[in-house]
PDB file of C-alpha atoms and ligand atoms in Angstrom:
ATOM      1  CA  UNK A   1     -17.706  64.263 -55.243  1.00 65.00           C
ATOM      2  CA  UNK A   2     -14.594  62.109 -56.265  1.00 67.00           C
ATOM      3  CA  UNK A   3     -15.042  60.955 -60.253  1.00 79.00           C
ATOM      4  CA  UNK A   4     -14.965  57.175 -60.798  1.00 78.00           C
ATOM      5  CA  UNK A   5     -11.593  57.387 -62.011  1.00 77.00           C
ATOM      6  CA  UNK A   6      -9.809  59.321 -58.883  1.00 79.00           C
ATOM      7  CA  UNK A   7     -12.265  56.768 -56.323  1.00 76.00           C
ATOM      8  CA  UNK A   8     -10.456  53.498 -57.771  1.00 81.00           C
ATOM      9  CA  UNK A   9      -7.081  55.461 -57.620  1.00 83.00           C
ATOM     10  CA  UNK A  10      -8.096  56.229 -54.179  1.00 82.00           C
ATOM     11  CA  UNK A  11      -9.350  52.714 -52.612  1.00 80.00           C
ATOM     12  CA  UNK A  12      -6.013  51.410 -54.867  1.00 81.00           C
ATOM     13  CA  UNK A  13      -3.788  53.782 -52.754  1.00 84.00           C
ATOM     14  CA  UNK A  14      -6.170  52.925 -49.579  1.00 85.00           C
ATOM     15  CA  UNK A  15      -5.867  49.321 -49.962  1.00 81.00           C
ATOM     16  CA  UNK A  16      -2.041  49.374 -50.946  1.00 81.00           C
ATOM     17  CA  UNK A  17      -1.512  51.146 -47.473  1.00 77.00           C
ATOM     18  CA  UNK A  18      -3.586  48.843 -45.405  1.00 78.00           C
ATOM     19  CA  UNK A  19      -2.049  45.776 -46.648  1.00 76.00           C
ATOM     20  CA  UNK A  20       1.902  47.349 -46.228  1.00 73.00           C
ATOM     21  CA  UNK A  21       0.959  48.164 -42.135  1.00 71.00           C
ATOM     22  CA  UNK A  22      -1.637  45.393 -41.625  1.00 74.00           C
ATOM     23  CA  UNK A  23      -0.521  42.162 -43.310  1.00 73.00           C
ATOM     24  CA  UNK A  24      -3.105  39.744 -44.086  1.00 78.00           C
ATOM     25  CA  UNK A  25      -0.840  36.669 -43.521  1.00 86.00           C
ATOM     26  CA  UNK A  26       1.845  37.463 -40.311  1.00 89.00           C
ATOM     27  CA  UNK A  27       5.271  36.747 -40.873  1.00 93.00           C
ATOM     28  CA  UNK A  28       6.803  34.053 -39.501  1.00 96.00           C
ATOM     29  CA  UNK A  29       8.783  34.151 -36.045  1.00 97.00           C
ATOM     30  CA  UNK A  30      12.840  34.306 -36.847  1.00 98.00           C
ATOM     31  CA  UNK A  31      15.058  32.516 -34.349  1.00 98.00           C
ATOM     32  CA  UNK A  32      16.451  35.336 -32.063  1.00 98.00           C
ATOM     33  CA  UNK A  33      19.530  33.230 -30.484  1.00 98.00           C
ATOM     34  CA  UNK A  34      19.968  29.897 -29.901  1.00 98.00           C
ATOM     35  CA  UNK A  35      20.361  29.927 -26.205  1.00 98.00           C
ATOM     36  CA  UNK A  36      17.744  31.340 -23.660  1.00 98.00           C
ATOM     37  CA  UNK A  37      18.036  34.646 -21.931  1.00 98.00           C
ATOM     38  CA  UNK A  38      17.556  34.558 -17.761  1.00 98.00           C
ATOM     39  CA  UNK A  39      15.798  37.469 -16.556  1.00 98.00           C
ATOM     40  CA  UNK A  40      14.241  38.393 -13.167  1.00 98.00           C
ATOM     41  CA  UNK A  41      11.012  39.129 -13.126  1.00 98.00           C
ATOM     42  CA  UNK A  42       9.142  40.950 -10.258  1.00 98.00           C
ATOM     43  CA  UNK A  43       5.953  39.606  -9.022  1.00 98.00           C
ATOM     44  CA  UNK A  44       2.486  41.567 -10.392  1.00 98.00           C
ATOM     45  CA  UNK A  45       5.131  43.526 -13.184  1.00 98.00           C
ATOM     46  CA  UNK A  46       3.967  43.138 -16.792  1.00 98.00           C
ATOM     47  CA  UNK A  47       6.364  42.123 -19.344  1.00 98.00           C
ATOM     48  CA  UNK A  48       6.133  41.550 -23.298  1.00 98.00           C
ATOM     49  CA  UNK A  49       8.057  39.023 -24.830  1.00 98.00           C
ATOM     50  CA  UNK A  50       9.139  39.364 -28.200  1.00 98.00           C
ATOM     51  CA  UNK A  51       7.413  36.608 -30.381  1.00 98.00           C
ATOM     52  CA  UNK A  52       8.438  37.917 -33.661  1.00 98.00           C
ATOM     53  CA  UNK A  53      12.503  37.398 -33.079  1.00 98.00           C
ATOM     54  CA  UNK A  54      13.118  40.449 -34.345  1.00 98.00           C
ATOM     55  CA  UNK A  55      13.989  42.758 -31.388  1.00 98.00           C
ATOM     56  CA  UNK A  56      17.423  44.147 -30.615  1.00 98.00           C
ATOM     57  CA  UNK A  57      15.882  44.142 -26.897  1.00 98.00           C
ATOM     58  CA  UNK A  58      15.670  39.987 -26.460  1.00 98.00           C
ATOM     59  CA  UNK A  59      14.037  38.430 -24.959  1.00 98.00           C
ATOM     60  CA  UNK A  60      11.468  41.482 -24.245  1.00 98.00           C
ATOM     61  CA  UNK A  61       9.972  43.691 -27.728  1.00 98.00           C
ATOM     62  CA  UNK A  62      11.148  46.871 -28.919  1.00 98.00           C
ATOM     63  CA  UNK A  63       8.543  47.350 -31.143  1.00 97.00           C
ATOM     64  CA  UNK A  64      10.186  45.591 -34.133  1.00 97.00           C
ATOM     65  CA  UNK A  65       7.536  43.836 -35.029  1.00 95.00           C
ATOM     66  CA  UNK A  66       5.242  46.683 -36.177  1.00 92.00           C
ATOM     67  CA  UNK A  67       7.770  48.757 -38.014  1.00 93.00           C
ATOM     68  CA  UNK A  68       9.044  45.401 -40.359  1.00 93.00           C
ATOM     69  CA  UNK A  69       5.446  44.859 -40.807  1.00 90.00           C
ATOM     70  CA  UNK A  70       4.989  41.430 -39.511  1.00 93.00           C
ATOM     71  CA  UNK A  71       1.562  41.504 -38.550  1.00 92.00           C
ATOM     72  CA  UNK A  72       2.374  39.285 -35.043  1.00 95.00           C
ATOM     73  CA  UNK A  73       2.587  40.719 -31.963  1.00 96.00           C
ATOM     74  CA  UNK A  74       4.251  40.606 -28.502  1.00 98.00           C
ATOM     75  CA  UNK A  75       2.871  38.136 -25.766  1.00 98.00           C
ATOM     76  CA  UNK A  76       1.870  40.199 -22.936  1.00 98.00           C
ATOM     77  CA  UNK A  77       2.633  38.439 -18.940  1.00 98.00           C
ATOM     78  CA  UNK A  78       2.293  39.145 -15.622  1.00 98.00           C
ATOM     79  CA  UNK A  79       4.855  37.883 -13.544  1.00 98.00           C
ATOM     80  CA  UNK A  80       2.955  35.946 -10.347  1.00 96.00           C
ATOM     81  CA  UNK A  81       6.221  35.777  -7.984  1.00 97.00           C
ATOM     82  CA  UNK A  82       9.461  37.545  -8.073  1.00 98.00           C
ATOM     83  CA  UNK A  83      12.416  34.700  -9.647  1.00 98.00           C
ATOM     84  CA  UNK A  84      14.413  33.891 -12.328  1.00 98.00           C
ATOM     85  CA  UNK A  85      13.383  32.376 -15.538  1.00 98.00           C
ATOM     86  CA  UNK A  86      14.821  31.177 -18.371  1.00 98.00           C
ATOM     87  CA  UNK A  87      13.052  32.654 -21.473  1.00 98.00           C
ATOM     88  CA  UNK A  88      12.879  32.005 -24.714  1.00 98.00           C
ATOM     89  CA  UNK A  89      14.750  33.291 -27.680  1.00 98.00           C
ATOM     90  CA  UNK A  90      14.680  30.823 -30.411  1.00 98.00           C
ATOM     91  CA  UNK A  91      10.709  31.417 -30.677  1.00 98.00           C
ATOM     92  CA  UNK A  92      10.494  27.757 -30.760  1.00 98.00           C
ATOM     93  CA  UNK A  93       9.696  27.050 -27.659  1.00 98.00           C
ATOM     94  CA  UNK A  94       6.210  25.373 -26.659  1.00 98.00           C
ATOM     95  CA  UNK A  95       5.717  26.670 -23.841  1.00 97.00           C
ATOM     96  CA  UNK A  96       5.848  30.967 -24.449  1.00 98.00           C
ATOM     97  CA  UNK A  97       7.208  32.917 -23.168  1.00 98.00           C
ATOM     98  CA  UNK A  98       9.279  29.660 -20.869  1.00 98.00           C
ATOM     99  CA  UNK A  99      12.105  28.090 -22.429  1.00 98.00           C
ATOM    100  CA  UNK A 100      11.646  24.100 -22.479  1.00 98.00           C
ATOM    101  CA  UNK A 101      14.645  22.973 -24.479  1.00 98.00           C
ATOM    102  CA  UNK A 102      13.581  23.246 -28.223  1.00 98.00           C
ATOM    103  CA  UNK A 103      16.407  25.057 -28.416  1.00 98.00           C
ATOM    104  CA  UNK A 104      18.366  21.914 -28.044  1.00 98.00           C
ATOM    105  CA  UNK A 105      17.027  19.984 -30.837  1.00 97.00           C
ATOM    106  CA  UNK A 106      18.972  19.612 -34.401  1.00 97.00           C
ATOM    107  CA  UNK A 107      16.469  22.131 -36.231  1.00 97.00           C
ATOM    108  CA  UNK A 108      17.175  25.136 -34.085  1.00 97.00           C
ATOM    109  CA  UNK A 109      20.570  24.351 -33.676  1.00 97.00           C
ATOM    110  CA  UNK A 110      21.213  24.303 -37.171  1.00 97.00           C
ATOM    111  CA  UNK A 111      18.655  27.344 -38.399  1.00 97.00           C
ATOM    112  CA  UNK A 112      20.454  30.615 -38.893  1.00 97.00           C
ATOM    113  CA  UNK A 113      19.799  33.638 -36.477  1.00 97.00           C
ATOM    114  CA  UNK A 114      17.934  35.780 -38.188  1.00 96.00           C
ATOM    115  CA  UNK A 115      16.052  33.481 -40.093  1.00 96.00           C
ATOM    116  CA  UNK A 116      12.509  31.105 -39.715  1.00 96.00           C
ATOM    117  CA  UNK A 117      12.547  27.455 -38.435  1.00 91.00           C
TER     118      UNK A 117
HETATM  119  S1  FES B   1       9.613  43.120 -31.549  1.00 75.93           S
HETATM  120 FE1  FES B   1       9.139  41.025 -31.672  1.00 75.93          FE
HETATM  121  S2  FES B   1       7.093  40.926 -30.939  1.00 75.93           S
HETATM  122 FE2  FES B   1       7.588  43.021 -30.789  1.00 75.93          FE
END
């Protein structure tokens, strides 16, 4: 049986971890690029898009977002027909994982890469 003294030292070192890998607040999205990326999908394939910006893979995730800790995670598609799209990369966009232009507008334009809106 763990003395009183080791148990808080314990659920300190416990709770220390937990909130390092599993951030109560997530991070904020960082613009990626400024310009969309066109991919072609194929029809029934399942594709993650990055939503954290923080992927050397844009616009798809490479896992960044878990090992910096952000606490968001990819959006998960299925393509319905084979095509190209245009998709996002400022993380701005209101239509995920589409581009629609917000990458146009004076705020992105003038964020820095790397860096939240
Ligand atoms: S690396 Fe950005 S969501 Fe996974």
């Amino acid at each position: 049986m763990l003395r009183p003294v080791a148990l808080r030292t314990w659920r300190r070192d416990i709770s220390s971890w937990l909130d390092r890998w599993f951030p109560k607040a997530p991070a904020k999205s960082v613009v990626a690029l400024k310009t969309p990326i066109k991919v072609n999908l194929v029809a029934g394939k399942t594709y993650r898009w990055c939503v954290c910006g923080r992927s050397k893979k844009q616009p798809f995730c490479d896992g960044s977002h878990f090992f910096q800790r952000t606490g968001l995670s990819p959006l998960k598609f299925k393509a319905q027909e084979t095509r190209t799209v245009a998709l996002c990369t400022c993380k701005a966009t209101q239509r995920p994982p589409y581009c629609d232009g917000t990458h146009r507008s004076e705020q992105v334009q003038k964020a820095e890469v790397g860096s939240p809106l």
